[in-house]
CSV table of N, CA, C and O in Angstrom, one decimal:
chain,number,residue,atom,x,y,z
A,1,UNK,N,83.8,117.5,109.2
A,1,UNK,CA,84.0,116.7,109.4
A,1,UNK,C,83.9,116.5,110.9
A,1,UNK,O,84.3,117.0,112.0
A,2,UNK,N,83.3,114.7,111.3
A,2,UNK,CA,83.2,114.5,112.3
A,2,UNK,C,84.5,113.3,112.8
A,2,UNK,O,84.1,112.0,112.5
A,3,UNK,N,84.6,113.5,114.0
A,3,UNK,CA,85.1,112.2,114.6
A,3,UNK,C,84.6,111.8,116.0
A,3,UNK,O,84.8,112.3,117.2
A,4,UNK,N,84.2,110.5,115.9
A,4,UNK,CA,83.3,110.5,117.1
A,4,UNK,C,84.0,109.2,118.1
A,4,UNK,O,83.9,107.6,116.8
A,5,UNK,N,84.0,109.3,119.1
A,5,UNK,CA,84.0,107.5,119.9
A,5,UNK,C,83.6,107.7,121.3
A,5,UNK,O,83.7,108.3,122.0
A,6,UNK,N,82.8,106.9,120.5
A,6,UNK,CA,82.1,106.6,121.8
A,6,UNK,C,82.3,105.5,123.3
A,6,UNK,O,81.5,106.2,124.0
A,7,UNK,N,83.0,105.1,122.7
A,7,UNK,CA,83.2,104.4,124.2
A,7,UNK,C,84.6,105.2,125.1
A,7,UNK,O,84.5,105.3,126.5
A,8,UNK,N,84.9,106.2,124.2
A,8,UNK,CA,85.7,107.0,125.1
A,8,UNK,C,84.6,108.6,125.9
A,8,UNK,O,85.4,109.2,126.3
A,9,UNK,N,84.0,108.5,125.4
A,9,UNK,CA,83.0,109.9,125.1
A,9,UNK,C,83.2,111.0,124.8
A,9,UNK,O,83.4,112.2,125.5
A,10,UNK,N,83.8,110.9,124.0
A,10,UNK,CA,84.7,112.3,123.3
A,10,UNK,C,84.4,112.1,121.6
A,10,UNK,O,83.6,111.3,121.1
A,11,UNK,N,84.2,113.4,120.7
A,11,UNK,CA,84.5,113.5,119.7
A,11,UNK,C,85.1,115.1,119.0
A,11,UNK,O,84.9,115.7,120.1
A,12,UNK,N,85.5,115.1,118.5
A,12,UNK,CA,85.9,116.4,117.4
A,12,UNK,C,84.8,116.8,116.6
A,12,UNK,O,84.8,115.8,115.6
A,13,UNK,N,84.8,118.0,116.3
A,13,UNK,CA,84.0,118.6,115.1
A,13,UNK,C,85.3,119.4,114.3
A,13,UNK,O,85.6,120.4,115.2
A,14,UNK,N,85.2,119.2,113.0
A,14,UNK,CA,86.0,120.0,112.2
A,14,UNK,C,85.3,120.7,111.0
A,14,UNK,O,84.9,120.3,110.3
A,15,UNK,N,85.5,122.1,111.3
A,15,UNK,CA,85.0,123.0,109.9
A,15,UNK,C,85.4,123.4,109.2
A,15,UNK,O,86.9,124.3,110.2
A,16,UNK,N,85.3,123.8,107.7
A,16,UNK,CA,87.3,124.7,106.5
A,16,UNK,C,86.2,124.1,105.7
A,16,UNK,O,85.4,123.5,105.3
A,17,UNK,N,87.0,124.2,104.4
A,17,UNK,CA,87.2,124.5,103.4
A,17,UNK,C,87.5,122.9,102.9
A,17,UNK,O,88.7,122.6,103.3
A,18,UNK,N,86.7,122.4,102.5
A,18,UNK,CA,87.2,120.7,101.9
A,18,UNK,C,87.2,121.0,100.3
A,18,UNK,O,86.2,121.2,99.2
A,19,UNK,N,88.6,120.1,99.6
A,19,UNK,CA,88.8,120.1,98.3
A,19,UNK,C,88.7,118.7,98.1
A,19,UNK,O,89.9,118.2,98.4
A,20,UNK,N,88.6,118.4,96.5
A,20,UNK,CA,88.8,117.0,96.0
A,20,UNK,C,90.3,117.3,95.7
A,20,UNK,O,90.8,118.4,94.9
A,21,UNK,N,91.7,116.2,95.9
A,21,UNK,CA,92.8,116.8,95.7
A,21,UNK,C,92.8,115.8,93.5
A,21,UNK,O,92.0,114.9,93.6
A,22,UNK,N,94.1,116.6,93.3
A,22,UNK,CA,93.9,116.3,92.0
A,22,UNK,C,94.5,114.7,91.9
A,22,UNK,O,95.1,114.3,92.4
A,23,UNK,N,94.3,114.0,90.9
A,23,UNK,CA,94.1,112.7,90.5
A,23,UNK,C,96.3,112.1,90.4
A,23,UNK,O,96.1,111.1,90.8
A,24,UNK,N,96.7,113.0,90.5
A,24,UNK,CA,98.3,112.6,90.5
A,24,UNK,C,98.7,112.4,91.9
A,24,UNK,O,98.6,111.5,92.2
A,25,UNK,N,98.1,113.5,92.8
A,25,UNK,CA,98.3,112.9,94.1
A,25,UNK,C,97.6,111.3,94.6
A,25,UNK,O,98.0,111.0,95.2
A,26,UNK,N,96.4,111.5,94.1
A,26,UNK,CA,95.7,110.3,94.9
A,26,UNK,C,96.1,109.2,93.8
A,26,UNK,O,96.6,108.0,94.6
A,27,UNK,N,96.9,108.9,93.0
A,27,UNK,CA,97.6,107.9,92.5
A,27,UNK,C,98.8,107.8,92.9
A,27,UNK,O,99.1,106.8,93.9
A,28,UNK,N,99.4,108.7,93.7
A,28,UNK,CA,100.7,108.7,94.1
A,28,UNK,C,100.3,107.9,95.4
A,28,UNK,O,101.0,106.9,95.9
A,29,UNK,N,99.2,108.5,96.3
A,29,UNK,CA,98.8,107.9,97.1
A,29,UNK,C,98.7,106.5,97.6
A,29,UNK,O,99.1,105.3,98.1
A,30,UNK,N,97.9,106.1,96.4
A,30,UNK,CA,97.1,104.9,96.3
A,30,UNK,C,98.4,103.6,96.3
A,30,UNK,O,98.4,102.7,96.4
A,31,UNK,N,99.4,104.3,94.6
A,31,UNK,CA,100.8,103.2,95.1
A,31,UNK,C,101.6,102.8,96.1
A,31,UNK,O,102.2,101.4,96.3
A,32,UNK,N,101.4,103.7,97.0
A,32,UNK,CA,101.9,103.4,98.2
A,32,UNK,C,101.5,102.5,98.9
A,32,UNK,O,102.2,102.3,100.2
A,33,UNK,N,100.2,102.4,99.3
A,33,UNK,CA,99.8,101.0,100.3
A,33,UNK,C,99.8,100.1,99.6
A,33,UNK,O,100.0,99.7,98.4
A,34,UNK,N,99.7,99.1,101.2
A,34,UNK,CA,99.8,97.6,100.8
A,34,UNK,C,99.0,97.7,99.6
A,34,UNK,O,98.0,97.7,99.3
A,35,UNK,N,99.2,95.9,98.9
A,35,UNK,CA,98.2,95.1,97.8
A,35,UNK,C,97.5,95.0,98.6
A,35,UNK,O,96.3,95.0,98.0
A,36,UNK,N,97.3,94.4,99.8
A,36,UNK,CA,95.9,93.9,100.4
A,36,UNK,C,95.2,95.4,100.4
A,36,UNK,O,93.6,95.1,100.1
A,37,UNK,N,95.2,96.7,100.7
A,37,UNK,CA,94.4,97.5,101.2
A,37,UNK,C,93.8,98.7,99.3
A,37,UNK,O,92.9,98.6,99.3
A,38,UNK,N,95.3,98.0,98.4
A,38,UNK,CA,94.7,98.9,96.8
A,38,UNK,C,93.6,97.0,96.3
A,38,UNK,O,92.6,98.0,95.8
A,39,UNK,N,93.2,95.9,96.7
A,39,UNK,CA,92.7,95.3,96.4
A,39,UNK,C,91.5,95.6,97.2
A,39,UNK,O,90.0,95.0,96.3
A,40,UNK,N,91.4,95.6,98.5
A,40,UNK,CA,89.8,96.4,99.3
A,40,UNK,C,89.2,97.6,98.6
A,40,UNK,O,88.6,97.8,98.8
A,41,UNK,N,89.9,98.4,98.1
A,41,UNK,CA,89.7,99.5,97.4
A,41,UNK,C,88.2,98.8,95.9
A,41,UNK,O,87.6,100.0,95.7
A,42,UNK,N,89.0,98.1,95.4
A,42,UNK,CA,88.4,97.3,94.5
A,42,UNK,C,87.2,96.4,95.0
A,42,UNK,O,86.2,96.6,94.3
A,43,UNK,N,87.1,95.9,96.1
A,43,UNK,CA,86.3,94.7,96.5
A,43,UNK,C,85.5,95.2,97.6
A,43,UNK,O,84.2,94.3,97.6
A,44,UNK,N,85.8,96.4,97.8
A,44,UNK,CA,84.4,97.0,98.7
A,44,UNK,C,84.2,98.0,98.8
A,44,UNK,O,84.1,99.3,98.0
A,45,UNK,N,82.4,97.5,98.4
A,45,UNK,CA,81.9,99.1,97.8
A,45,UNK,C,81.0,99.6,99.4
A,45,UNK,O,80.4,99.3,100.1
A,46,UNK,N,81.8,100.4,99.5
A,46,UNK,CA,81.9,101.4,100.9
A,46,UNK,C,79.8,101.7,101.0
A,46,UNK,O,79.9,102.3,100.6
A,47,UNK,N,79.9,101.6,102.4
A,47,UNK,CA,78.9,101.9,103.2
A,47,UNK,C,77.3,100.5,102.1
A,47,UNK,O,76.0,101.2,102.7
A,48,UNK,N,77.5,99.9,101.6
A,48,UNK,CA,76.9,99.5,101.1
A,48,UNK,C,76.8,97.4,102.4
A,48,UNK,O,77.9,97.3,103.1
A,49,UNK,N,75.9,96.9,102.3
A,49,UNK,CA,75.3,96.4,103.6
A,49,UNK,C,75.9,94.8,103.0
A,49,UNK,O,75.1,95.0,101.7
A,50,UNK,N,76.6,94.3,103.5
A,50,UNK,CA,76.8,92.3,102.4
A,50,UNK,C,76.0,91.5,103.2
A,50,UNK,O,75.4,91.8,104.5
A,51,UNK,N,75.7,90.6,102.7
A,51,UNK,CA,74.6,89.5,103.1
A,51,UNK,C,75.3,89.0,104.0
A,51,UNK,O,74.7,88.2,105.2
A,52,UNK,N,76.6,88.6,103.5
A,52,UNK,CA,77.6,87.9,104.9
A,52,UNK,C,78.9,88.1,104.1
A,52,UNK,O,79.2,89.0,103.0
A,53,UNK,N,80.4,88.1,105.1
A,53,UNK,CA,81.3,87.9,104.9
A,53,UNK,C,81.9,87.7,103.8
A,53,UNK,O,83.1,87.8,102.7
A,54,UNK,N,81.0,86.3,103.1
A,54,UNK,CA,81.8,85.3,101.8
A,54,UNK,C,81.7,86.2,101.1
A,54,UNK,O,82.4,86.1,99.9
A,55,UNK,N,80.9,87.7,100.4
A,55,UNK,CA,80.8,88.3,99.6
A,55,UNK,C,81.8,88.9,99.0
A,55,UNK,O,81.9,89.0,98.5
A,56,UNK,N,82.1,89.5,100.2
A,56,UNK,CA,83.2,90.4,100.6
A,56,UNK,C,84.6,89.5,99.9
A,56,UNK,O,85.5,90.0,98.8
A,57,UNK,N,84.6,88.2,100.5
A,57,UNK,CA,85.7,87.5,100.3
A,57,UNK,C,85.6,87.0,98.9
A,57,UNK,O,87.1,87.1,98.3
A,58,UNK,N,85.1,86.8,98.1
A,58,UNK,CA,84.4,86.6,96.7
A,58,UNK,C,84.8,87.7,95.7
A,58,UNK,O,85.6,87.2,95.0
A,59,UNK,N,84.5,89.2,96.2
A,59,UNK,CA,85.1,90.2,95.5
A,59,UNK,C,86.5,90.1,95.8
A,59,UNK,O,87.4,90.8,94.7
A,60,UNK,N,87.1,90.4,96.7
A,60,UNK,CA,88.4,90.2,96.8
A,60,UNK,C,88.9,89.0,96.4
A,60,UNK,O,90.3,89.3,95.1
A,61,UNK,N,88.7,87.8,95.8
A,61,UNK,CA,88.8,86.5,95.0
A,61,UNK,C,89.5,87.0,93.4
A,61,UNK,O,90.2,87.0,93.0
A,62,UNK,N,87.9,87.7,93.4
A,62,UNK,CA,88.1,88.3,91.9
A,62,UNK,C,88.9,88.9,91.7
A,62,UNK,O,90.0,89.1,90.9
A,63,UNK,N,89.1,90.3,92.2
A,63,UNK,CA,90.1,91.1,91.9
A,63,UNK,C,91.9,90.8,92.3
A,63,UNK,O,92.3,91.3,91.8
A,64,UNK,N,91.8,89.8,93.2
A,64,UNK,CA,93.5,89.2,93.3
A,64,UNK,C,93.6,88.9,91.8
A,64,UNK,O,95.0,88.1,91.3
A,65,UNK,N,92.7,87.6,91.7
A,65,UNK,CA,93.1,86.9,90.6
A,65,UNK,C,93.0,88.0,88.8
A,65,UNK,O,94.0,87.9,88.1
A,66,UNK,N,92.6,88.8,89.5
A,66,UNK,CA,92.4,90.2,87.8
A,66,UNK,C,93.7,91.1,88.1
A,66,UNK,O,94.1,90.9,87.2
A,67,UNK,N,94.2,91.6,89.5
A,67,UNK,CA,95.4,92.1,88.9
A,67,UNK,C,96.2,91.1,89.5
A,67,UNK,O,96.8,91.4,90.9
A,68,UNK,N,97.1,90.8,88.7
A,68,UNK,CA,98.1,89.8,89.6
A,68,UNK,C,99.4,90.9,89.8
A,68,UNK,O,100.3,90.6,89.9
A,69,UNK,N,99.7,91.8,88.7
A,69,UNK,CA,100.8,93.0,89.5
A,69,UNK,C,100.4,94.0,89.1
A,69,UNK,O,100.3,94.1,90.6
A,70,UNK,N,100.2,94.9,88.7
A,70,UNK,CA,99.9,96.3,89.2
A,70,UNK,C,98.2,96.5,89.1
A,70,UNK,O,97.7,95.7,88.5
A,71,UNK,N,98.4,97.0,90.7
A,71,UNK,CA,96.4,97.2,90.6
A,71,UNK,C,96.5,98.8,90.4
A,71,UNK,O,97.0,99.5,91.3
A,72,UNK,N,95.8,99.1,88.9
A,72,UNK,CA,95.4,100.7,89.1
A,72,UNK,C,94.6,101.2,90.0
A,72,UNK,O,93.6,100.4,90.8
A,73,UNK,N,94.6,102.3,90.2
A,73,UNK,CA,93.5,103.4,91.1
A,73,UNK,C,92.4,102.9,90.8
A,73,UNK,O,92.3,103.4,89.5
A,74,UNK,N,91.1,102.9,91.8
A,74,UNK,CA,89.9,102.8,91.2
A,74,UNK,C,89.1,104.1,90.7
A,74,UNK,O,90.2,105.4,91.6
A,75,UNK,N,88.7,104.7,89.6
A,75,UNK,CA,88.4,106.1,89.4
A,75,UNK,C,87.6,106.8,90.2
A,75,UNK,O,87.9,107.8,90.3
A,76,UNK,N,86.8,105.4,90.8
A,76,UNK,CA,86.1,106.4,92.5
A,76,UNK,C,87.0,106.1,93.9
A,76,UNK,O,86.3,107.2,94.5
A,77,UNK,N,87.8,106.1,93.3
A,77,UNK,CA,88.7,106.3,95.1
A,77,UNK,C,89.4,107.3,94.3
A,77,UNK,O,90.5,107.8,93.5
A,78,UNK,N,89.7,108.4,95.7
A,78,UNK,CA,90.3,109.6,95.8
A,78,UNK,C,90.6,109.8,97.0
A,78,UNK,O,90.0,109.9,97.7
A,79,UNK,N,91.4,110.8,97.2
A,79,UNK,CA,91.3,111.8,98.4
A,79,UNK,C,90.8,113.6,98.6
A,79,UNK,O,90.5,113.9,97.5
A,80,UNK,N,90.6,114.0,99.4
A,80,UNK,CA,90.1,115.3,99.9
A,80,UNK,C,91.1,115.5,101.4
A,80,UNK,O,91.5,115.6,101.8
A,81,UNK,N,91.2,117.2,100.7
A,81,UNK,CA,91.9,118.1,101.6
A,81,UNK,C,91.1,118.8,102.5
A,81,UNK,O,90.3,119.8,101.4
A,82,UNK,N,91.2,119.4,103.8
A,82,UNK,CA,90.3,120.0,104.5
A,82,UNK,C,91.1,121.3,104.6
A,82,UNK,O,92.0,120.5,105.9
A,83,UNK,N,91.1,122.3,105.0
A,83,UNK,CA,91.7,123.3,105.1
A,83,UNK,C,90.1,124.0,106.5
A,83,UNK,O,90.0,124.5,106.3
A,84,UNK,N,91.4,123.3,107.5
A,84,UNK,CA,90.3,123.5,109.1
A,84,UNK,C,90.6,124.8,109.5
A,84,UNK,O,90.9,125.8,109.1
A,85,UNK,N,89.1,125.6,109.6
A,85,UNK,CA,88.7,127.0,110.2
A,85,UNK,C,88.5,127.1,111.9
A,85,UNK,O,88.5,127.8,112.5
A,86,UNK,N,87.9,126.3,112.0
A,86,UNK,CA,87.2,125.7,113.3
A,86,UNK,C,87.1,124.6,113.9
A,86,UNK,O,86.8,123.1,113.1
A,87,UNK,N,87.7,124.2,115.3
A,87,UNK,CA,87.6,123.2,116.0
A,87,UNK,C,86.7,122.8,117.5
A,87,UNK,O,86.8,124.2,117.7
A,88,UNK,N,86.3,122.2,117.4
A,88,UNK,CA,85.5,122.2,118.7
A,88,UNK,C,85.3,120.1,119.4
A,88,UNK,O,85.1,119.3,118.8
A,89,UNK,N,85.6,120.1,120.2
A,89,UNK,CA,86.5,119.2,121.4
A,89,UNK,C,85.0,119.1,122.5
A,89,UNK,O,84.5,119.8,122.8
A,90,UNK,N,84.4,117.8,122.2
A,90,UNK,CA,83.4,117.5,123.2
A,90,UNK,C,83.8,116.4,124.0
A,90,UNK,O,84.5,115.5,123.7
A,91,UNK,N,83.6,116.3,125.1
A,91,UNK,CA,83.8,114.9,126.4
A,91,UNK,C,82.3,114.9,127.0
A,91,UNK,O,81.8,115.9,127.7
């Protein structure tokens, strides 16, 4: 993993073993999130370039209308756990 803060001229690199978390853990964490974050998980195609902000706003509206009560965890949404073995700090 790499965390980079260009305005601070700092970064942290972490090496280790990464495993995908099981569905039970991902479900529990997803349930703990605010409604707006859950809707965002459905509406946002991470790393896709938008034409403009209205494209995302339209998707948000679609999922707000679709999920009136319970919002299920999207199948593509889940977590990973890293067991760190090496840290490198740069300034």
